[in-house]
Short mmCIF file of C-alpha atoms in Angstrom, two decimals:
data_model
loop_
_atom_site.label_atom_id
_atom_site.label_comp_id
_atom_site.label_asym_id
_atom_site.label_seq_id
_atom_site.Cartn_x
_atom_site.Cartn_y
_atom_site.Cartn_z
CA MET A 1 29.78 15.74 0.06
CA ARG A 2 26.83 17.90 -0.73
CA ILE A 3 23.66 16.23 -2.21
CA LEU A 4 20.67 17.88 -3.97
CA PHE A 5 17.41 15.92 -3.83
CA VAL A 6 14.29 16.94 -5.57
CA GLY A 7 11.05 15.36 -5.13
CA ASP A 8 8.35 13.39 -7.14
CA VAL A 9 8.29 15.05 -10.49
CA VAL A 10 4.95 14.98 -11.97
CA GLY A 11 3.87 15.18 -15.41
CA ASN A 12 4.94 17.88 -17.93
CA ILE A 13 5.12 20.73 -15.29
CA GLY A 14 7.24 18.92 -13.26
CA VAL A 15 9.60 18.08 -15.97
CA ASP A 16 9.49 21.72 -17.07
CA MET A 17 10.52 22.96 -13.34
CA ILE A 18 13.58 20.48 -13.47
CA HIS A 19 14.59 21.93 -17.00
CA GLU A 20 13.96 25.53 -15.80
CA TYR A 21 15.38 25.35 -12.37
CA LEU A 22 17.78 22.33 -11.73
CA PRO A 23 20.70 24.00 -13.63
CA GLN A 24 20.16 26.98 -11.51
CA LEU A 25 20.04 25.12 -8.37
CA LYS A 26 23.30 23.13 -9.10
CA ARG A 27 25.12 26.10 -9.93
CA ASP A 28 24.22 28.13 -7.11
CA LEU A 29 24.29 24.83 -4.22
CA LYS A 30 27.33 23.08 -5.92
CA PRO A 31 26.15 19.53 -5.15
CA GLN A 32 28.37 16.73 -5.78
CA VAL A 33 25.51 14.09 -6.53
CA THR A 34 21.97 15.62 -7.65
CA ILE A 35 19.33 12.78 -7.35
CA VAL A 36 15.52 13.53 -8.80
CA ASN A 37 12.50 10.94 -8.23
CA GLY A 38 10.86 10.61 -11.54
CA GLU A 39 8.30 7.95 -10.62
CA ASN A 40 5.31 10.52 -11.85
CA SER A 41 7.19 12.04 -14.79
CA THR A 42 5.10 10.89 -17.68
CA PRO A 43 2.09 13.58 -18.99
CA VAL A 44 -0.62 11.15 -17.09
CA GLY A 45 1.46 11.30 -13.90
CA ARG A 46 2.42 7.35 -13.73
CA GLY A 47 5.76 6.07 -14.42
CA ILE A 48 8.51 7.48 -16.53
CA SER A 49 9.34 7.26 -20.11
CA GLN A 50 12.83 6.76 -21.71
CA SER A 51 12.83 10.03 -23.40
CA ILE A 52 11.92 11.84 -19.73
CA TYR A 53 14.56 9.61 -18.10
CA LYS A 54 17.10 10.98 -20.48
CA GLN A 55 15.91 14.60 -20.36
CA LEU A 56 16.11 14.50 -16.55
CA LEU A 57 19.79 13.71 -16.84
CA LYS A 58 20.53 15.89 -19.48
CA ASP A 59 19.08 18.45 -17.20
CA GLY A 60 21.35 17.72 -14.53
CA ALA A 61 20.24 14.53 -12.51
CA ASP A 62 22.88 12.02 -11.61
CA VAL A 63 20.49 9.45 -10.34
CA VAL A 64 16.38 8.98 -10.93
CA THR A 65 14.88 7.24 -8.18
CA MET A 66 11.20 5.74 -8.48
CA GLY A 67 8.39 4.26 -6.15
CA ASN A 68 4.96 2.66 -6.35
CA HIS A 69 4.20 3.79 -9.89
CA THR A 70 7.56 2.20 -11.20
CA TRP A 71 5.68 -0.17 -13.93
CA ASP A 72 2.97 1.90 -14.55
CA ASN A 73 4.26 3.00 -17.92
CA ALA A 74 5.07 -0.34 -19.87
CA GLU A 75 7.61 1.24 -22.05
CA LEU A 76 10.14 1.16 -18.83
CA TYR A 77 10.54 -2.82 -19.53
CA ASP A 78 12.22 -1.89 -23.02
CA PHE A 79 15.02 0.26 -21.21
CA ILE A 80 15.18 -0.46 -17.66
CA GLY A 81 17.96 -3.02 -18.15
CA GLY A 82 20.23 -0.61 -19.69
CA ALA A 83 19.43 2.44 -17.54
CA ASN A 84 22.42 2.28 -15.00
CA ARG A 85 21.30 5.55 -13.25
CA LEU A 86 17.50 4.50 -12.82
CA VAL A 87 16.73 3.10 -9.58
CA ARG A 88 13.56 1.38 -8.35
CA PRO A 89 12.61 -0.12 -4.97
CA ALA A 90 15.07 -2.23 -3.63
CA ASN A 91 12.45 -4.12 -1.88
CA PHE A 92 10.33 -5.34 -4.76
CA PRO A 93 9.64 -9.17 -4.14
CA GLY A 94 10.88 -11.60 -6.32
CA GLU A 95 14.44 -12.57 -7.43
CA ASN A 96 13.88 -11.50 -11.24
CA THR A 97 12.53 -7.96 -10.89
CA PRO A 98 14.30 -6.03 -13.73
CA GLY A 99 16.46 -2.94 -13.01
CA GLN A 100 18.24 -2.23 -9.80
CA GLY A 101 17.27 -1.30 -6.41
CA TRP A 102 20.35 0.72 -5.45
CA THR A 103 23.82 2.57 -7.48
CA LYS A 104 26.97 3.84 -7.03
CA VAL A 105 28.44 7.49 -7.85
CA LYS A 106 31.93 7.95 -7.21
CA VAL A 107 32.46 11.51 -5.51
CA ASN A 108 36.34 12.28 -5.71
CA GLN A 109 37.72 9.70 -3.30
CA GLN A 110 34.52 8.52 -1.72
CA VAL A 111 31.52 6.21 -3.17
CA LEU A 112 27.65 7.55 -2.53
CA ALA A 113 25.15 4.40 -2.60
CA VAL A 114 21.67 5.75 -3.87
CA VAL A 115 19.27 3.50 -2.59
CA ASN A 116 15.38 3.20 -3.48
CA MET A 117 13.05 1.57 -0.90
CA GLN A 118 9.54 1.53 -0.83
CA GLY A 119 7.27 1.08 2.62
CA ARG A 120 4.42 -1.54 3.42
CA VAL A 121 1.82 0.56 5.11
CA PHE A 122 -1.31 1.34 2.88
CA MET A 123 0.68 0.30 -0.04
CA ASN A 124 1.13 -2.81 -2.53
CA PRO A 125 2.52 -5.69 -0.79
CA MET A 126 6.44 -5.58 -0.81
CA ASP A 127 9.29 -7.40 0.85
CA ASP A 128 10.14 -5.63 4.43
CA PRO A 129 12.12 -2.57 3.86
CA PHE A 130 13.74 -2.86 7.15
CA ALA A 131 15.36 -6.26 6.61
CA THR A 132 15.99 -5.41 2.95
CA MET A 133 17.80 -2.88 4.39
CA LYS A 134 19.64 -4.70 6.74
CA ASP A 135 20.87 -7.40 4.24
CA LEU A 136 21.87 -4.73 1.83
CA LEU A 137 24.26 -2.77 3.90
CA PRO A 138 27.26 -5.16 3.79
CA GLU A 139 26.92 -5.27 -0.02
CA LEU A 140 26.82 -1.46 -0.26
CA ASP A 141 30.05 -1.31 1.28
CA THR A 142 30.47 2.20 1.89
CA ASP A 143 29.63 4.92 4.46
CA PHE A 144 27.63 7.09 2.48
CA VAL A 145 24.45 5.86 1.76
CA PHE A 146 21.44 7.74 0.59
CA VAL A 147 18.08 6.39 0.63
CA ASP A 148 15.01 7.80 -1.00
CA PHE A 149 12.32 6.16 1.29
CA HIS A 150 8.95 5.91 -0.60
CA ALA A 151 6.24 5.60 1.71
CA GLU A 152 2.56 6.41 3.06
CA THR A 153 2.80 6.98 6.73
CA THR A 154 5.31 9.59 8.56
CA SER A 155 5.42 6.90 11.33
CA GLU A 156 7.11 4.28 8.98
CA LYS A 157 9.44 6.83 7.33
CA ARG A 158 10.56 7.95 10.65
CA ALA A 159 10.84 4.42 12.33
CA PHE A 160 13.11 3.52 9.01
CA ALA A 161 15.35 6.47 9.82
CA MET A 162 15.49 5.68 13.48
CA ARG A 163 16.32 2.26 13.18
CA TYR A 164 19.28 3.05 10.83
CA ASP A 165 20.27 6.20 12.15
CA GLY A 166 24.06 6.25 12.03
CA GLN A 167 24.44 3.57 9.56
CA LEU A 168 22.62 5.72 6.70
CA SER A 169 23.72 9.06 5.60
CA ALA A 170 20.45 10.29 4.84
CA VAL A 171 16.78 9.12 4.76
CA VAL A 172 14.46 11.17 2.77
CA GLY A 173 10.62 10.66 2.05
CA THR A 174 8.82 10.61 -0.92
CA HIS A 175 5.19 9.67 -2.03
CA THR A 176 2.84 12.06 -0.12
CA HIS A 177 3.94 15.21 -2.58
CA VAL A 178 3.51 17.72 0.48
CA GLN A 179 6.70 19.02 1.86
CA THR A 180 7.36 18.25 5.99
CA SER A 181 8.70 20.86 8.12
CA ASP A 182 10.78 18.34 10.33
CA ALA A 183 14.27 18.26 8.32
CA GLN A 184 16.73 17.37 10.98
CA VAL A 185 19.98 15.47 11.33
CA LEU A 186 19.28 12.45 13.97
CA LYS A 187 21.14 11.90 17.11
CA HIS A 188 23.78 9.36 15.33
CA GLY A 189 24.07 11.36 12.36
CA THR A 190 21.49 10.78 9.84
CA ALA A 191 19.99 13.20 7.95
CA PHE A 192 16.00 13.11 7.83
CA LEU A 193 12.83 14.67 6.34
CA THR A 194 9.65 12.87 6.35
CA GLU A 195 8.66 14.02 2.90
CA VAL A 196 10.33 16.18 0.38
CA GLY A 197 7.56 17.28 -1.67
CA MET A 198 6.74 17.20 -5.25
CA THR A 199 7.91 18.80 -8.10
CA GLY A 200 4.91 19.74 -10.50
CA PRO A 201 1.73 21.86 -11.04
CA ALA A 202 1.36 24.22 -7.93
CA ASP A 203 -2.56 24.76 -8.61
CA SER A 204 -3.56 21.13 -8.00
CA VAL A 205 -4.13 18.59 -5.47
CA LEU A 206 -0.83 16.27 -5.30
CA GLY A 207 -0.27 17.17 -9.24
CA MET A 208 -3.85 16.06 -10.31
CA GLN A 209 -6.64 18.32 -11.34
CA ALA A 210 -8.73 19.62 -8.40
CA ASP A 211 -12.33 19.10 -9.54
CA SER A 212 -11.72 15.25 -9.97
CA VAL A 213 -9.97 14.78 -6.63
CA ILE A 214 -12.84 16.94 -5.13
CA GLU A 215 -15.58 14.54 -6.91
CA ARG A 216 -13.99 11.62 -5.55
CA PHE A 217 -14.15 12.93 -1.97
CA GLU A 218 -17.94 14.18 -2.39
CA ASN A 219 -19.71 11.12 -4.17
CA GLN A 220 -17.08 8.30 -3.07
CA ARG A 221 -17.30 6.99 -6.43
CA PRO A 222 -14.68 5.93 -8.87
CA THR A 223 -12.98 8.84 -10.84
CA ARG A 224 -10.38 9.20 -13.10
CA TYR A 225 -7.48 11.69 -11.96
CA THR A 226 -5.91 13.70 -14.60
CA VAL A 227 -2.71 15.72 -14.09
CA GLN A 228 -3.06 19.16 -13.93
CA GLU A 229 -1.38 20.50 -17.07
CA LYS A 230 -2.01 24.42 -16.93
CA GLY A 231 -0.56 27.12 -14.35
CA ALA A 232 2.41 27.62 -12.32
CA GLY A 233 4.56 25.09 -11.10
CA LEU A 234 6.58 24.23 -8.04
CA LEU A 235 9.67 22.37 -6.99
CA SER A 236 10.44 20.72 -3.67
CA GLY A 237 13.77 19.40 -2.55
CA CYS A 238 16.20 19.34 0.01
CA VAL A 239 20.32 19.90 0.17
CA ILE A 240 22.31 17.35 2.54
CA ASP A 241 26.12 17.91 3.70
CA LEU A 242 27.79 15.07 4.71
CA ASN A 243 31.06 14.64 6.64
CA ASP A 244 33.53 13.70 4.06
CA LYS A 245 35.54 11.29 6.77
CA THR A 246 32.36 9.75 8.11
CA GLY A 247 29.38 9.70 5.84
CA HIS A 248 27.24 11.31 8.53
CA ALA A 249 25.46 14.27 8.10
CA SER A 250 26.01 17.69 9.16
CA ARG A 251 23.20 19.52 7.91
CA ILE A 252 20.00 19.15 5.80
CA ARG A 253 18.04 22.12 4.59
CA PRO A 254 14.69 22.11 2.67
CA ILE A 255 14.18 23.72 -1.04
CA LEU A 256 10.84 25.18 -2.30
CA ILE A 257 10.10 27.07 -5.21
CA SER A 258 6.69 28.14 -5.82
CA PRO A 259 4.49 30.96 -6.69
CA GLN A 260 4.54 31.96 -2.89
CA HIS A 261 8.26 31.26 -2.63
CA PRO A 262 9.96 32.58 -5.64
CA TYR A 263 13.68 31.61 -6.25
CA GLN A 264 16.42 33.60 -5.26
CA SER A 265 19.75 32.77 -6.25
#
């Protein structure tokens, strides 16, 4: 089983990069399952709209994951109940949280569970992702489990992956938007990458216009961040190969398309 995962889509440029390159990546890499994180995909870089959700699916996503900006576009409440391929963090507190924290995709004779989880360090209060995963595993009832772990710190992401090494097929980090260089298969068979990176404006600070971010650092006063809307884009992702019998990973390889790394099919 081959999984293609594309990191946080930011703003219009991110959506455009998906539209341009995801079909090419699917043609060349031939994944059985394609997952895209869409939590920053609105033009303002926060949340997701129904039209963008449908566009990501049309362009080739099988599942769309979210993160800490899940509820930032109020329109989500109108359609999340019927969006069976949209997955928000499974460890949101409360029993009546709208939407779903995981979904399943049938791949030939196997079933892949796609789980979204959010970290707690330097993030909004959430239920314990370690305990949530422990409780969830029996319910998933499959050896093929992919987790988009949306978190701030490298230590929390890696600790989670090592805690469930061998029980999960892959743990890939999102949220910090800069792709890390530590893609590896852990000792017991879980593919891990601390941060897959973002898909959005290349000439920006994590997708935002640089001037506003620089101003915040220089004067330490509240500043409204605005998504960079002009210039080149980048696409960050990874491709993961799983053993069809065990669900363990055999390989994980980062993908980066940018002005410095043009796509070569």
